[in-house]
PDB file of C-alpha atoms and ligand atoms in Angstrom:
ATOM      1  CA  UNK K  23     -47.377  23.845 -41.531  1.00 67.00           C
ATOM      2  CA  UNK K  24     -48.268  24.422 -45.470  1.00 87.00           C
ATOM      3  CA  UNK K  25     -48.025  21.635 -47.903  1.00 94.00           C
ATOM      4  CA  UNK K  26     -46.716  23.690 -50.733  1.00 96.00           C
ATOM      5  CA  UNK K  27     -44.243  25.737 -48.341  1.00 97.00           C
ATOM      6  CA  UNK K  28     -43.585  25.912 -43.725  1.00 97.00           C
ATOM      7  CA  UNK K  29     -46.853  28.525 -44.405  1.00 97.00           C
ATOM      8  CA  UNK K  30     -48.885  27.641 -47.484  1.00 98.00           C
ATOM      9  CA  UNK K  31     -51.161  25.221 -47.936  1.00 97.00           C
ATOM     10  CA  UNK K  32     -52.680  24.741 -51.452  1.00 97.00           C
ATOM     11  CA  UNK K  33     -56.041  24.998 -50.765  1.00 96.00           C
ATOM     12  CA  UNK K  34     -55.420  28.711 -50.066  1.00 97.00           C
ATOM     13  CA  UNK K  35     -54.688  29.123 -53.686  1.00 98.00           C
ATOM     14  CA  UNK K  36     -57.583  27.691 -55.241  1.00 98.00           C
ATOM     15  CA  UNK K  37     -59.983  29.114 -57.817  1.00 98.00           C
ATOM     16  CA  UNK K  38     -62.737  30.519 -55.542  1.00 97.00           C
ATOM     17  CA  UNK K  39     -65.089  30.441 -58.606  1.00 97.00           C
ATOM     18  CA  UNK K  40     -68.725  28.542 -58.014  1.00 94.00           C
ATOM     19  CA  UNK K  41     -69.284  26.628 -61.132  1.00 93.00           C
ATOM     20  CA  UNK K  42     -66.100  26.773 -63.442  1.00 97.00           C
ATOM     21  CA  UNK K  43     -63.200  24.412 -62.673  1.00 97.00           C
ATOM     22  CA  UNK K  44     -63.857  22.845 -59.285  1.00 96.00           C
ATOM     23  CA  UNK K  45     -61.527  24.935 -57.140  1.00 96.00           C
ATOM     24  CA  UNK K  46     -58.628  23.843 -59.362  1.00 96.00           C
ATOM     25  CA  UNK K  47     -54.988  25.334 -58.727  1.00 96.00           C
ATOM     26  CA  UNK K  48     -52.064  24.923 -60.284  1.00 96.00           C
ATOM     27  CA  UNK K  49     -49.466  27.307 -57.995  1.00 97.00           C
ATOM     28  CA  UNK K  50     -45.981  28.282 -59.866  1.00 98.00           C
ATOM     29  CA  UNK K  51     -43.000  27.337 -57.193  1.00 98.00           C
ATOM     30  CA  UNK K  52     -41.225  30.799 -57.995  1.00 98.00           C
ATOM     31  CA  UNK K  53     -44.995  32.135 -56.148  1.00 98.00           C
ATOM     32  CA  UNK K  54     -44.452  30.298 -52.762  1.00 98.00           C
ATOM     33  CA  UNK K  55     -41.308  30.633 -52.798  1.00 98.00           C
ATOM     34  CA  UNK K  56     -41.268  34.472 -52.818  1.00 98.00           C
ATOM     35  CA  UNK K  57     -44.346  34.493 -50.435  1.00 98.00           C
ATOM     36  CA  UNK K  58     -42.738  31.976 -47.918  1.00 98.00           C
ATOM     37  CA  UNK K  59     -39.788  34.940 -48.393  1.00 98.00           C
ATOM     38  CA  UNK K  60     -42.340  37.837 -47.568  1.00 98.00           C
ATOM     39  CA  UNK K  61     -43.657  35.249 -44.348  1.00 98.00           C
ATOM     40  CA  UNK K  62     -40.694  35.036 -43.178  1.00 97.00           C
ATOM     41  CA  UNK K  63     -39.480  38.519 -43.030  1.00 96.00           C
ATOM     42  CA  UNK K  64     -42.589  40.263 -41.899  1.00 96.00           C
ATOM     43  CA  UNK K  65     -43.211  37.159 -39.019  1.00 95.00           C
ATOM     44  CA  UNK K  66     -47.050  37.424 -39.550  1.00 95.00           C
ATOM     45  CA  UNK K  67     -49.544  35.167 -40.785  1.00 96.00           C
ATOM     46  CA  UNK K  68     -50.647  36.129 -44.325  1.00 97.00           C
ATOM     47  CA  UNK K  69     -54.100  35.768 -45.347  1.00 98.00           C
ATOM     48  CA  UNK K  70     -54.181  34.863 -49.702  1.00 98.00           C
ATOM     49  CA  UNK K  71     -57.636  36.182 -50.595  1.00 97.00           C
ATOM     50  CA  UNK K  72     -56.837  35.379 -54.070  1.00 97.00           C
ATOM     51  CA  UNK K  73     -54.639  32.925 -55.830  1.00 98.00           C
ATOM     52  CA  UNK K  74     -55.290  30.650 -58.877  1.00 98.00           C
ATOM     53  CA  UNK K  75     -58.346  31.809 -61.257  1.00 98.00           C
ATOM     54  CA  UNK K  76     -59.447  29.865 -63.964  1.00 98.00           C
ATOM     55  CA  UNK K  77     -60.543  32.114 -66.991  1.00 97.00           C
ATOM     56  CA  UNK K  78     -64.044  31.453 -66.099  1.00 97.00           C
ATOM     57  CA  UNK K  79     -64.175  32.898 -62.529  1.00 97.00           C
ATOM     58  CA  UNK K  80     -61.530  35.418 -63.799  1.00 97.00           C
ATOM     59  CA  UNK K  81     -64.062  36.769 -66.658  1.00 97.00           C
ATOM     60  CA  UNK K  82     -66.878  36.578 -63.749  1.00 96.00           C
ATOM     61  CA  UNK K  83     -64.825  39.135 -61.631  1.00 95.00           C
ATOM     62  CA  UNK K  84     -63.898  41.176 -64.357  1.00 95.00           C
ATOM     63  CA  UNK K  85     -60.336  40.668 -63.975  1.00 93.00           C
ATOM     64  CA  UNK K  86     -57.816  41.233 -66.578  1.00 92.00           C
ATOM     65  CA  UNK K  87     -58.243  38.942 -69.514  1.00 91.00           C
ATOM     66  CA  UNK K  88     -53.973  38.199 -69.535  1.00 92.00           C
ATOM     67  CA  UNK K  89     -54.123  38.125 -65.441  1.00 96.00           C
ATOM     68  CA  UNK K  90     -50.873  36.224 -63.608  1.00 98.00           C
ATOM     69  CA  UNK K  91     -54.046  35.116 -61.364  1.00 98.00           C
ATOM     70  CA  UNK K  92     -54.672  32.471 -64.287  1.00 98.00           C
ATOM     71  CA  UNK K  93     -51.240  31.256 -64.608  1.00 98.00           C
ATOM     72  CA  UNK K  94     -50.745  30.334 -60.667  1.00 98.00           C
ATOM     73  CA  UNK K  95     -47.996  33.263 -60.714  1.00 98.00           C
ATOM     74  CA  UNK K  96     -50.372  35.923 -58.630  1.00 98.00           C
ATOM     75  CA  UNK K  97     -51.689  36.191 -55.228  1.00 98.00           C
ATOM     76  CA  UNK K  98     -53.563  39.139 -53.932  1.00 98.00           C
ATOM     77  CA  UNK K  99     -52.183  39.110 -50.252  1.00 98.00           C
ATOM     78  CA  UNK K 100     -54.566  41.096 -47.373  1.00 98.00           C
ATOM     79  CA  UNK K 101     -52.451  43.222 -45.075  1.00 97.00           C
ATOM     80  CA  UNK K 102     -52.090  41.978 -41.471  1.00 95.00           C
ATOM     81  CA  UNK K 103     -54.017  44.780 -38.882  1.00 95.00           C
ATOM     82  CA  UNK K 104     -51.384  47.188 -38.431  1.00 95.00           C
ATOM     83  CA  UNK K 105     -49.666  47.019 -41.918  1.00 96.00           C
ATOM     84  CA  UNK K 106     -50.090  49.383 -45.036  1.00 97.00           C
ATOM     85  CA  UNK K 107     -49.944  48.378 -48.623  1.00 98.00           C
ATOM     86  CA  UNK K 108     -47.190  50.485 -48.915  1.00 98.00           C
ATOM     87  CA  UNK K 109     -44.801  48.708 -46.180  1.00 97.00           C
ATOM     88  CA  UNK K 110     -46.045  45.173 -47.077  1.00 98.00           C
ATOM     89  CA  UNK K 111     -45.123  46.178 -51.337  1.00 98.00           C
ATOM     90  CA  UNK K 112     -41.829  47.536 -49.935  1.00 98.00           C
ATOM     91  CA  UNK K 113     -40.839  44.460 -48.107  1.00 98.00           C
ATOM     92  CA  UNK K 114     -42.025  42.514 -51.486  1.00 98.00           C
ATOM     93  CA  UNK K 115     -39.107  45.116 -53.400  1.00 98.00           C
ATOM     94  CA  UNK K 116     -36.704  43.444 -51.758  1.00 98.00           C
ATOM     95  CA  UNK K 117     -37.414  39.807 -52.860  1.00 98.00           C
ATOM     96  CA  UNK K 118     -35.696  39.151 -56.271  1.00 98.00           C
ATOM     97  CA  UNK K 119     -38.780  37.216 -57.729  1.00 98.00           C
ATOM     98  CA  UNK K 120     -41.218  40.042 -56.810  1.00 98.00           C
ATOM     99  CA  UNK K 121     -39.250  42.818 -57.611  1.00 98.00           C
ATOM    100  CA  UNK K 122     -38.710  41.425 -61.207  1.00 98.00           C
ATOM    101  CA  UNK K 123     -42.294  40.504 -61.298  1.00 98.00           C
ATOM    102  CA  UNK K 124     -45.328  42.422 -60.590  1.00 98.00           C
ATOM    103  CA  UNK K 125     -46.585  44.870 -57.834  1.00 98.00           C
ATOM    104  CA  UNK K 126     -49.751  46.587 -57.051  1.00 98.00           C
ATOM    105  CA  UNK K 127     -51.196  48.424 -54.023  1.00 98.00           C
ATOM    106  CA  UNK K 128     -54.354  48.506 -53.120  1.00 97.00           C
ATOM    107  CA  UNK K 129     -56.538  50.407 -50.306  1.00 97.00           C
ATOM    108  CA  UNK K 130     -56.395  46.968 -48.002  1.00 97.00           C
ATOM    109  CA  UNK K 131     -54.147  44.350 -49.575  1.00 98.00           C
ATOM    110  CA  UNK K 132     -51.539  44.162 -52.500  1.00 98.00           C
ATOM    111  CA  UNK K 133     -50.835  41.944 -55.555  1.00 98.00           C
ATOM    112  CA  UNK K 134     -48.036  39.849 -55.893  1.00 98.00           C
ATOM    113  CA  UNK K 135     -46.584  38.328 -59.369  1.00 98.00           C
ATOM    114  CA  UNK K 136     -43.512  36.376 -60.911  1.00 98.00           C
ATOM    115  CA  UNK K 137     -44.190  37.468 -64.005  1.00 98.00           C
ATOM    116  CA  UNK K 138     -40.913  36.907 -66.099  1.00 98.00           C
ATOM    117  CA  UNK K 139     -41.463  39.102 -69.287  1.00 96.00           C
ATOM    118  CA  UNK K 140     -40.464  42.568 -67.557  1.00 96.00           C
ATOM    119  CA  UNK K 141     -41.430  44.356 -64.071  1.00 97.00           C
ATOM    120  CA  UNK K 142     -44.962  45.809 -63.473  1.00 98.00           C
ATOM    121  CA  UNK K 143     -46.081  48.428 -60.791  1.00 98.00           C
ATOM    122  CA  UNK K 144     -49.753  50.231 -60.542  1.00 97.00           C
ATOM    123  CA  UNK K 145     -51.562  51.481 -57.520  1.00 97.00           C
ATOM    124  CA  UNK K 146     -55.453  51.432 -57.480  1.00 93.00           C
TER     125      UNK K 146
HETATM  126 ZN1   ZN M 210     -62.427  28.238 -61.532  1.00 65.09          ZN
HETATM  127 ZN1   ZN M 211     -54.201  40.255 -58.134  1.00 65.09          ZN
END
């Protein structure tokens, strides 16, 4: 039991950076909601190994300076053992708020965004 959604707990979102913002996280609603979506369908535990970033920790990581990570509206989400990126992006398709957001696979785990200015897809 979450305390942002039945799955998601807040503290899985926050900024994992050491000395920026104190683990802050601010979390859009359109972001759980489509995850708590994705929870439900695939009936697995999903493991957020990256939510919120503050520009700080998101310039440490050399993430994109524009990232959805620093507006609460991305989570990179680790694939469960037994699931590819490709399956766990193509369940993500199908929710409205992802599939008019952003998508990207990766070798173990894909992003997720609600981006609202225009769908995104890359693979890495
Ligand atoms: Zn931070
Ligand atoms: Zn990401």
């Amino acid at each position: 039991m979450g305390d942002l959604s039945r799955n998601f707990d807040r503290s899985e979102f926050a900024c994992k950076g050491k000395d920026c913002c104190d683990h802050s996280v601010p979390v859009h609603p359109d972001l759980i909601e489509a995850l708590q979506t994705l929870r439900d369908g695939i009936g697995r535990p999903l493991s957020i190994t990256s939510g919120f970033r503050c520009r700080r920790h998101n310039a440490a990581i050399g993430g994109e300076e524009d990232s959805f990570h620093t507006l609460g509206m991305a989570a990179d989400v680790a694939c469960p053992d037994g699931i590819s990126p490709e399956y766990l992006a193509a369940l993500a398709e199908g929710i409205d708020l992802f599939h008019s957001g952003g998508i990207g696979v990766y070798p173990s785990w894909v992003h997720l965004d609600v981006r609202k200015n225009g769908k995104a897809r890359w693979r890495k």
